Short mmCIF file of N, CA and C and ligand atoms in Angstrom, two decimals:
data_model
loop_
_atom_site.label_atom_id
_atom_site.label_comp_id
_atom_site.label_asym_id
_atom_site.label_seq_id
_atom_site.Cartn_x
_atom_site.Cartn_y
_atom_site.Cartn_z
N MET A 1 -9.97 -14.38 35.91
CA MET A 1 -8.51 -14.40 35.84
C MET A 1 -8.02 -13.48 34.73
N ILE A 2 -6.82 -12.97 34.90
CA ILE A 2 -6.28 -12.07 33.89
C ILE A 2 -5.47 -12.86 32.85
N ILE A 3 -5.24 -12.21 31.71
CA ILE A 3 -4.53 -12.86 30.61
C ILE A 3 -3.03 -12.88 30.88
N ILE A 4 -2.49 -14.08 30.95
CA ILE A 4 -1.04 -14.28 31.09
C ILE A 4 -0.60 -15.33 30.07
N HIS A 5 0.69 -15.57 29.96
CA HIS A 5 1.20 -16.60 29.05
C HIS A 5 0.53 -17.94 29.38
N GLY A 6 -0.04 -18.55 28.38
CA GLY A 6 -0.71 -19.84 28.59
C GLY A 6 -2.21 -19.72 28.77
N SER A 7 -2.74 -18.50 28.85
CA SER A 7 -4.19 -18.33 28.94
C SER A 7 -4.84 -18.64 27.61
N VAL A 8 -6.06 -19.17 27.67
CA VAL A 8 -6.89 -19.28 26.49
C VAL A 8 -7.83 -18.08 26.51
N VAL A 9 -7.84 -17.32 25.42
CA VAL A 9 -8.65 -16.10 25.36
C VAL A 9 -9.65 -16.22 24.21
N LEU A 10 -10.90 -15.98 24.52
CA LEU A 10 -11.95 -15.95 23.49
C LEU A 10 -12.42 -14.50 23.36
N PHE A 11 -12.34 -13.96 22.14
CA PHE A 11 -12.67 -12.54 22.01
C PHE A 11 -13.38 -12.22 20.69
N ASP A 12 -14.15 -11.14 20.73
CA ASP A 12 -14.76 -10.58 19.53
C ASP A 12 -13.89 -9.43 19.05
N TYR A 13 -13.87 -9.22 17.74
CA TYR A 13 -13.03 -8.14 17.22
C TYR A 13 -13.63 -7.54 15.97
N THR A 14 -13.31 -6.27 15.77
CA THR A 14 -13.54 -5.63 14.48
C THR A 14 -12.23 -4.96 14.11
N LEU A 15 -11.76 -5.24 12.90
CA LEU A 15 -10.51 -4.66 12.43
C LEU A 15 -10.83 -3.67 11.32
N THR A 16 -10.39 -2.43 11.51
CA THR A 16 -10.64 -1.40 10.49
C THR A 16 -9.32 -0.74 10.07
N ASP A 17 -9.34 -0.11 8.90
CA ASP A 17 -8.15 0.60 8.43
C ASP A 17 -8.30 2.09 8.74
N ASN A 18 -7.35 2.90 8.26
CA ASN A 18 -7.37 4.34 8.54
C ASN A 18 -8.63 5.03 8.03
N GLU A 19 -9.25 4.44 6.99
CA GLU A 19 -10.47 5.04 6.42
C GLU A 19 -11.72 4.53 7.13
N LYS A 20 -11.51 3.76 8.22
CA LYS A 20 -12.60 3.18 8.99
C LYS A 20 -13.38 2.11 8.22
N ASP A 21 -12.79 1.62 7.13
CA ASP A 21 -13.40 0.49 6.43
C ASP A 21 -13.09 -0.78 7.20
N VAL A 22 -14.09 -1.64 7.32
CA VAL A 22 -13.91 -2.90 8.04
C VAL A 22 -13.13 -3.89 7.17
N ILE A 23 -11.99 -4.35 7.69
CA ILE A 23 -11.16 -5.34 6.98
C ILE A 23 -11.60 -6.75 7.36
N ASP A 24 -11.90 -6.92 8.65
CA ASP A 24 -12.25 -8.24 9.15
C ASP A 24 -13.03 -8.04 10.45
N SER A 25 -13.91 -9.01 10.73
CA SER A 25 -14.71 -8.88 11.94
C SER A 25 -15.20 -10.24 12.40
N SER A 26 -15.31 -10.42 13.72
CA SER A 26 -15.78 -11.70 14.24
C SER A 26 -17.28 -11.86 14.06
N SER A 27 -17.95 -10.81 13.63
CA SER A 27 -19.40 -10.94 13.40
C SER A 27 -19.67 -11.86 12.22
N GLU A 28 -18.65 -12.10 11.40
CA GLU A 28 -18.80 -13.04 10.28
C GLU A 28 -18.37 -14.46 10.66
N GLY A 29 -17.15 -14.61 11.15
CA GLY A 29 -16.62 -15.95 11.44
C GLY A 29 -16.82 -16.40 12.88
N GLY A 30 -17.37 -15.54 13.73
CA GLY A 30 -17.53 -15.89 15.14
C GLY A 30 -16.32 -15.48 15.96
N ALA A 31 -16.49 -15.50 17.28
CA ALA A 31 -15.41 -15.10 18.18
C ALA A 31 -14.19 -15.99 17.95
N LEU A 32 -13.01 -15.40 18.20
CA LEU A 32 -11.76 -16.10 17.96
C LEU A 32 -11.13 -16.52 19.29
N ALA A 33 -10.56 -17.72 19.33
CA ALA A 33 -9.86 -18.17 20.53
C ALA A 33 -8.39 -18.38 20.19
N TYR A 34 -7.50 -17.99 21.11
CA TYR A 34 -6.08 -18.22 20.88
C TYR A 34 -5.38 -18.50 22.20
N LEU A 35 -4.19 -19.03 22.08
CA LEU A 35 -3.36 -19.34 23.23
C LEU A 35 -2.41 -18.17 23.43
N HIS A 36 -2.54 -17.45 24.54
CA HIS A 36 -1.77 -16.22 24.73
C HIS A 36 -0.27 -16.50 24.93
N GLY A 37 0.55 -15.67 24.25
CA GLY A 37 2.00 -15.75 24.42
C GLY A 37 2.68 -16.62 23.39
N GLU A 38 1.93 -17.12 22.41
CA GLU A 38 2.49 -18.04 21.42
C GLU A 38 2.57 -17.43 20.01
N GLY A 39 2.30 -16.13 19.91
CA GLY A 39 2.40 -15.48 18.60
C GLY A 39 1.33 -15.92 17.62
N GLN A 40 0.16 -16.29 18.14
CA GLN A 40 -0.92 -16.74 17.25
C GLN A 40 -1.77 -15.59 16.72
N ILE A 41 -1.64 -14.42 17.34
CA ILE A 41 -2.29 -13.22 16.81
C ILE A 41 -1.17 -12.19 16.61
N VAL A 42 -1.45 -11.09 15.91
CA VAL A 42 -0.38 -10.12 15.63
C VAL A 42 0.20 -9.60 16.95
N ARG A 43 1.51 -9.36 16.93
CA ARG A 43 2.26 -9.04 18.14
C ARG A 43 1.68 -7.85 18.92
N GLY A 44 1.35 -6.77 18.19
CA GLY A 44 0.84 -5.57 18.86
C GLY A 44 -0.47 -5.82 19.58
N LEU A 45 -1.31 -6.67 19.00
CA LEU A 45 -2.58 -6.98 19.66
C LEU A 45 -2.34 -7.88 20.86
N GLU A 46 -1.44 -8.83 20.71
CA GLU A 46 -1.14 -9.74 21.82
C GLU A 46 -0.61 -8.96 23.03
N LYS A 47 0.27 -7.98 22.76
CA LYS A 47 0.79 -7.12 23.84
C LYS A 47 -0.34 -6.40 24.56
N ALA A 48 -1.31 -5.88 23.77
CA ALA A 48 -2.41 -5.11 24.34
C ALA A 48 -3.36 -5.99 25.14
N MET A 49 -3.35 -7.29 24.88
CA MET A 49 -4.23 -8.23 25.58
C MET A 49 -3.70 -8.58 26.97
N GLU A 50 -2.37 -8.52 27.12
CA GLU A 50 -1.71 -8.93 28.36
C GLU A 50 -2.33 -8.24 29.57
N GLY A 51 -2.71 -9.02 30.56
CA GLY A 51 -3.21 -8.46 31.81
C GLY A 51 -4.67 -8.06 31.82
N ARG A 52 -5.37 -8.23 30.68
CA ARG A 52 -6.79 -7.88 30.62
C ARG A 52 -7.64 -8.98 31.24
N ASN A 53 -8.91 -8.64 31.46
CA ASN A 53 -9.87 -9.57 32.06
C ASN A 53 -11.01 -9.89 31.11
N ALA A 54 -11.69 -10.99 31.39
CA ALA A 54 -12.93 -11.28 30.68
C ALA A 54 -13.89 -10.12 30.90
N GLY A 55 -14.59 -9.70 29.85
CA GLY A 55 -15.53 -8.59 29.94
C GLY A 55 -14.92 -7.26 29.53
N ASP A 56 -13.59 -7.18 29.50
CA ASP A 56 -12.93 -5.94 29.08
C ASP A 56 -13.22 -5.64 27.61
N ALA A 57 -13.42 -4.38 27.32
CA ALA A 57 -13.55 -3.92 25.94
C ALA A 57 -12.56 -2.79 25.75
N PHE A 58 -11.84 -2.80 24.64
CA PHE A 58 -10.87 -1.73 24.41
C PHE A 58 -10.57 -1.59 22.93
N GLN A 59 -9.93 -0.47 22.60
CA GLN A 59 -9.49 -0.24 21.23
C GLN A 59 -7.99 -0.05 21.23
N VAL A 60 -7.35 -0.57 20.20
CA VAL A 60 -5.89 -0.41 20.10
C VAL A 60 -5.52 -0.27 18.63
N THR A 61 -4.55 0.61 18.36
CA THR A 61 -4.01 0.74 17.01
C THR A 61 -2.63 0.09 16.99
N VAL A 62 -2.45 -0.82 16.07
CA VAL A 62 -1.20 -1.57 15.95
C VAL A 62 -0.44 -1.09 14.72
N ASP A 63 0.80 -0.65 14.94
CA ASP A 63 1.64 -0.22 13.81
C ASP A 63 2.04 -1.43 12.96
N PRO A 64 2.29 -1.19 11.67
CA PRO A 64 2.69 -2.30 10.78
C PRO A 64 3.85 -3.13 11.32
N SER A 65 4.81 -2.47 12.00
CA SER A 65 5.98 -3.20 12.51
C SER A 65 5.59 -4.25 13.53
N GLU A 66 4.43 -4.05 14.20
CA GLU A 66 3.94 -5.05 15.15
C GLU A 66 2.65 -5.70 14.64
N GLY A 67 2.38 -5.45 13.36
CA GLY A 67 1.21 -6.05 12.73
C GLY A 67 1.66 -7.04 11.66
N TYR A 68 1.36 -6.72 10.39
CA TYR A 68 1.72 -7.63 9.32
C TYR A 68 2.98 -7.20 8.58
N GLY A 69 3.78 -6.36 9.24
CA GLY A 69 5.07 -5.99 8.67
C GLY A 69 4.99 -4.75 7.81
N LEU A 70 6.15 -4.20 7.53
CA LEU A 70 6.23 -3.03 6.66
C LEU A 70 6.11 -3.47 5.22
N HIS A 71 5.68 -2.57 4.37
CA HIS A 71 5.59 -2.88 2.94
C HIS A 71 6.99 -2.87 2.36
N ASP A 72 7.40 -3.99 1.76
CA ASP A 72 8.75 -4.13 1.24
C ASP A 72 8.74 -4.13 -0.29
N PRO A 73 9.22 -3.02 -0.90
CA PRO A 73 9.19 -2.91 -2.36
C PRO A 73 9.97 -4.02 -3.06
N SER A 74 10.98 -4.60 -2.37
CA SER A 74 11.78 -5.64 -3.02
C SER A 74 11.00 -6.94 -3.18
N LYS A 75 9.83 -7.01 -2.54
CA LYS A 75 9.00 -8.21 -2.69
C LYS A 75 8.07 -8.11 -3.89
N ILE A 76 8.16 -6.98 -4.61
CA ILE A 76 7.38 -6.82 -5.83
C ILE A 76 8.32 -7.07 -7.00
N VAL A 77 8.04 -8.11 -7.77
CA VAL A 77 8.93 -8.46 -8.88
C VAL A 77 8.13 -8.73 -10.15
N VAL A 78 8.81 -8.58 -11.28
CA VAL A 78 8.18 -8.87 -12.57
C VAL A 78 8.78 -10.17 -13.11
N VAL A 79 7.93 -11.12 -13.45
CA VAL A 79 8.40 -12.39 -14.00
C VAL A 79 7.67 -12.68 -15.31
N PRO A 80 8.33 -13.38 -16.24
CA PRO A 80 7.67 -13.75 -17.49
C PRO A 80 6.56 -14.77 -17.25
N ALA A 81 5.43 -14.55 -17.87
CA ALA A 81 4.28 -15.44 -17.68
C ALA A 81 4.63 -16.89 -18.02
N ASP A 82 5.47 -17.07 -19.05
CA ASP A 82 5.75 -18.46 -19.46
C ASP A 82 6.67 -19.19 -18.48
N GLU A 83 7.13 -18.48 -17.45
CA GLU A 83 7.90 -19.17 -16.40
C GLU A 83 7.02 -19.55 -15.21
N ILE A 84 5.74 -19.17 -15.30
CA ILE A 84 4.81 -19.48 -14.21
C ILE A 84 3.93 -20.65 -14.64
N GLU A 85 3.79 -21.60 -13.72
CA GLU A 85 2.94 -22.75 -14.01
C GLU A 85 1.50 -22.26 -14.25
N GLY A 86 0.87 -22.72 -15.29
CA GLY A 86 -0.48 -22.27 -15.63
C GLY A 86 -0.47 -20.84 -16.14
N GLY A 87 0.65 -20.43 -16.76
CA GLY A 87 0.88 -19.05 -17.16
C GLY A 87 -0.14 -18.46 -18.11
N ASP A 88 -0.87 -19.30 -18.83
CA ASP A 88 -1.84 -18.78 -19.79
C ASP A 88 -3.20 -18.50 -19.16
N GLU A 89 -3.33 -18.78 -17.87
CA GLU A 89 -4.63 -18.55 -17.21
C GLU A 89 -4.51 -17.55 -16.07
N LEU A 90 -3.50 -16.70 -16.12
CA LEU A 90 -3.27 -15.76 -15.03
C LEU A 90 -4.20 -14.56 -15.12
N GLU A 91 -4.59 -14.04 -13.94
CA GLU A 91 -5.43 -12.85 -13.89
C GLU A 91 -4.96 -11.96 -12.75
N VAL A 92 -5.15 -10.67 -12.90
CA VAL A 92 -4.85 -9.73 -11.82
C VAL A 92 -5.76 -10.07 -10.63
N GLY A 93 -5.17 -10.12 -9.43
CA GLY A 93 -5.94 -10.44 -8.23
C GLY A 93 -5.82 -11.90 -7.84
N MET A 94 -5.21 -12.71 -8.72
CA MET A 94 -5.03 -14.13 -8.44
C MET A 94 -3.87 -14.32 -7.47
N GLN A 95 -4.00 -15.30 -6.56
CA GLN A 95 -2.91 -15.60 -5.64
C GLN A 95 -2.19 -16.86 -6.09
N LEU A 96 -0.87 -16.85 -5.96
CA LEU A 96 -0.05 -17.99 -6.34
C LEU A 96 0.78 -18.46 -5.15
N GLU A 97 0.99 -19.76 -5.09
CA GLU A 97 1.93 -20.30 -4.09
C GLU A 97 3.29 -20.43 -4.76
N THR A 98 4.31 -19.89 -4.13
CA THR A 98 5.65 -20.01 -4.69
C THR A 98 6.61 -20.59 -3.66
N GLU A 99 7.66 -21.17 -4.15
CA GLU A 99 8.72 -21.67 -3.28
C GLU A 99 9.87 -20.68 -3.33
N SER A 100 10.35 -20.27 -2.16
CA SER A 100 11.54 -19.42 -2.13
C SER A 100 12.47 -19.97 -1.06
N ASP A 101 13.60 -19.27 -0.86
CA ASP A 101 14.55 -19.70 0.16
C ASP A 101 13.91 -19.72 1.54
N GLU A 102 12.90 -18.85 1.72
CA GLU A 102 12.25 -18.74 3.03
C GLU A 102 11.04 -19.67 3.15
N GLY A 103 10.93 -20.61 2.22
CA GLY A 103 9.83 -21.57 2.28
C GLY A 103 8.68 -21.16 1.38
N GLU A 104 7.52 -21.75 1.64
CA GLU A 104 6.36 -21.48 0.79
C GLU A 104 5.80 -20.09 1.08
N GLN A 105 5.39 -19.42 0.01
CA GLN A 105 4.94 -18.05 0.16
C GLN A 105 3.76 -17.82 -0.77
N THR A 106 2.80 -17.02 -0.31
CA THR A 106 1.68 -16.65 -1.16
C THR A 106 1.95 -15.28 -1.75
N VAL A 107 1.83 -15.18 -3.07
CA VAL A 107 2.04 -13.89 -3.73
C VAL A 107 0.79 -13.53 -4.52
N LEU A 108 0.63 -12.25 -4.75
CA LEU A 108 -0.55 -11.73 -5.44
C LEU A 108 -0.15 -11.13 -6.78
N ILE A 109 -0.90 -11.47 -7.82
CA ILE A 109 -0.66 -10.86 -9.12
C ILE A 109 -1.30 -9.48 -9.13
N THR A 110 -0.48 -8.44 -9.36
CA THR A 110 -1.02 -7.08 -9.31
C THR A 110 -1.08 -6.42 -10.69
N LYS A 111 -0.35 -6.97 -11.66
CA LYS A 111 -0.38 -6.38 -13.00
C LYS A 111 0.05 -7.41 -14.04
N ILE A 112 -0.58 -7.37 -15.21
CA ILE A 112 -0.15 -8.22 -16.33
C ILE A 112 -0.05 -7.35 -17.57
N GLU A 113 1.14 -7.32 -18.18
CA GLU A 113 1.36 -6.58 -19.42
C GLU A 113 2.06 -7.49 -20.40
N GLY A 114 1.32 -8.00 -21.36
CA GLY A 114 1.89 -8.96 -22.29
C GLY A 114 2.40 -10.17 -21.54
N ASN A 115 3.69 -10.46 -21.69
CA ASN A 115 4.27 -11.62 -21.02
C ASN A 115 4.82 -11.25 -19.63
N ASN A 116 4.72 -9.96 -19.26
CA ASN A 116 5.26 -9.52 -17.98
C ASN A 116 4.21 -9.54 -16.88
N VAL A 117 4.46 -10.35 -15.86
CA VAL A 117 3.52 -10.47 -14.75
C VAL A 117 4.15 -9.89 -13.50
N THR A 118 3.49 -8.90 -12.88
CA THR A 118 3.99 -8.32 -11.65
C THR A 118 3.36 -9.05 -10.48
N ILE A 119 4.23 -9.60 -9.61
CA ILE A 119 3.72 -10.29 -8.42
C ILE A 119 4.24 -9.60 -7.16
N ASP A 120 3.38 -9.56 -6.15
CA ASP A 120 3.67 -8.87 -4.90
C ASP A 120 3.64 -9.90 -3.76
N GLY A 121 4.80 -10.07 -3.11
CA GLY A 121 4.92 -11.04 -2.03
C GLY A 121 4.63 -10.47 -0.65
N ASN A 122 4.25 -9.17 -0.61
CA ASN A 122 3.90 -8.58 0.69
C ASN A 122 2.58 -9.14 1.19
N HIS A 123 2.43 -9.24 2.51
CA HIS A 123 1.13 -9.59 3.09
C HIS A 123 0.15 -8.50 2.67
N PRO A 124 -1.10 -8.87 2.34
CA PRO A 124 -2.08 -7.85 1.91
C PRO A 124 -2.24 -6.71 2.91
N LEU A 125 -1.95 -6.96 4.18
CA LEU A 125 -2.10 -5.92 5.20
C LEU A 125 -0.75 -5.32 5.62
N ALA A 126 0.31 -5.63 4.88
CA ALA A 126 1.62 -5.04 5.18
C ALA A 126 1.56 -3.53 5.01
N GLY A 127 2.17 -2.80 5.93
CA GLY A 127 2.24 -1.35 5.83
C GLY A 127 0.99 -0.63 6.27
N ILE A 128 -0.01 -1.37 6.73
CA ILE A 128 -1.29 -0.76 7.10
C ILE A 128 -1.45 -0.76 8.63
N PRO A 129 -1.68 0.44 9.22
CA PRO A 129 -1.97 0.46 10.66
C PRO A 129 -3.31 -0.25 10.91
N LEU A 130 -3.34 -1.08 11.93
CA LEU A 130 -4.52 -1.90 12.21
C LEU A 130 -5.26 -1.34 13.41
N HIS A 131 -6.53 -1.00 13.22
CA HIS A 131 -7.34 -0.48 14.32
C HIS A 131 -8.26 -1.59 14.80
N PHE A 132 -7.98 -2.08 16.00
CA PHE A 132 -8.79 -3.17 16.56
C PHE A 132 -9.77 -2.64 17.59
N ASP A 133 -10.98 -3.16 17.53
CA ASP A 133 -12.00 -2.94 18.54
C ASP A 133 -12.25 -4.32 19.16
N ILE A 134 -11.88 -4.46 20.44
CA ILE A 134 -11.84 -5.78 21.07
C ILE A 134 -12.82 -5.88 22.23
N LYS A 135 -13.48 -7.02 22.31
CA LYS A 135 -14.29 -7.35 23.49
C LYS A 135 -13.90 -8.75 23.93
N ILE A 136 -13.38 -8.86 25.15
CA ILE A 136 -12.94 -10.17 25.64
C ILE A 136 -14.11 -10.91 26.29
N ARG A 137 -14.40 -12.07 25.76
CA ARG A 137 -15.53 -12.85 26.26
C ARG A 137 -15.16 -13.77 27.40
N GLU A 138 -14.00 -14.44 27.25
CA GLU A 138 -13.67 -15.48 28.21
C GLU A 138 -12.16 -15.60 28.34
N VAL A 139 -11.69 -15.80 29.57
CA VAL A 139 -10.27 -16.09 29.81
C VAL A 139 -10.21 -17.31 30.72
N ARG A 140 -9.45 -18.30 30.33
CA ARG A 140 -9.28 -19.49 31.17
C ARG A 140 -7.88 -20.04 30.97
N ALA A 141 -7.48 -20.94 31.88
CA ALA A 141 -6.18 -21.60 31.73
C ALA A 141 -6.29 -22.64 30.63
N ALA A 142 -5.22 -22.84 29.88
CA ALA A 142 -5.20 -23.89 28.86
C ALA A 142 -5.20 -25.25 29.54
N THR A 143 -5.85 -26.23 28.90
CA THR A 143 -5.77 -27.60 29.41
C THR A 143 -4.41 -28.17 29.04
N ALA A 144 -4.05 -29.29 29.67
CA ALA A 144 -2.76 -29.93 29.38
C ALA A 144 -2.69 -30.31 27.90
N GLU A 145 -3.82 -30.76 27.37
CA GLU A 145 -3.85 -31.18 25.97
C GLU A 145 -3.65 -30.00 25.02
N GLU A 146 -4.28 -28.87 25.35
CA GLU A 146 -4.12 -27.67 24.53
C GLU A 146 -2.67 -27.18 24.55
N THR A 147 -2.05 -27.21 25.73
CA THR A 147 -0.66 -26.79 25.86
C THR A 147 0.23 -27.70 25.03
N GLU A 148 -0.06 -28.99 25.07
CA GLU A 148 0.73 -29.97 24.32
C GLU A 148 0.58 -29.74 22.81
N HIS A 149 -0.67 -29.48 22.36
CA HIS A 149 -0.92 -29.27 20.93
C HIS A 149 -0.48 -27.88 20.47
N GLY A 150 -0.42 -26.94 21.40
CA GLY A 150 -0.05 -25.58 21.03
C GLY A 150 -1.17 -24.79 20.39
N HIS A 151 -2.42 -25.23 20.60
CA HIS A 151 -3.56 -24.45 20.11
C HIS A 151 -4.79 -24.72 20.97
N VAL A 152 -5.80 -23.88 20.79
CA VAL A 152 -7.01 -23.96 21.59
C VAL A 152 -7.99 -24.96 20.99
N HIS A 153 -8.65 -25.71 21.84
CA HIS A 153 -9.72 -26.60 21.39
C HIS A 153 -11.08 -25.98 21.70
N GLY A 154 -12.10 -26.38 20.94
CA GLY A 154 -13.46 -25.92 21.23
C GLY A 154 -13.82 -24.66 20.49
N PRO A 155 -14.83 -23.92 21.00
CA PRO A 155 -15.35 -22.74 20.29
C PRO A 155 -14.28 -21.73 19.94
N GLY A 156 -14.20 -21.34 18.68
CA GLY A 156 -13.24 -20.36 18.23
C GLY A 156 -11.85 -20.91 17.98
N GLY A 157 -11.65 -22.20 18.32
CA GLY A 157 -10.33 -22.81 18.15
C GLY A 157 -10.38 -24.01 17.22
N HIS A 158 -9.52 -24.99 17.50
CA HIS A 158 -9.43 -26.17 16.64
C HIS A 158 -10.50 -27.21 16.97
N HIS A 159 -10.97 -27.87 15.94
CA HIS A 159 -11.85 -29.02 16.14
C HIS A 159 -11.19 -30.20 15.46
N HIS A 160 -10.89 -31.24 16.23
CA HIS A 160 -10.20 -32.38 15.64
C HIS A 160 -11.20 -33.39 15.09
ZN1 LIG B 1 -5.30 -30.05 19.19
#
């Protein structure tokens, strides 16, 4: 069967950047399963999956606008360390959970100068074209329970 809205898709992937460095790959975490049409994978990849079959292998490049978003300079801000919880133990590369108007957000510390801490709220892959190498292993209809839960059960999906 081909991939349509409501299909469960199990696939292998390798994600590389413009320099051909591997960002992520299913060879580490195993094949990934998702419910097609629900925005569970990046939009550009989901579009490229539509209508494919089990056994298909393909490559697709996803622009940031359909990937993890464009890099937004306004999401980079400098805050005083003493206004951050645990401010005396901060390090460059550390991730922090913050509350904003848009809900909970993960930000990355990119620079520390004295009491000035630069934090970046962009997704680590924002602004980066994503090169996917995809191999589709299995396509099946979602069970009633999976549709109700809104996620895939079993290999590559949720385990309750
Ligand atoms: Zn479930």
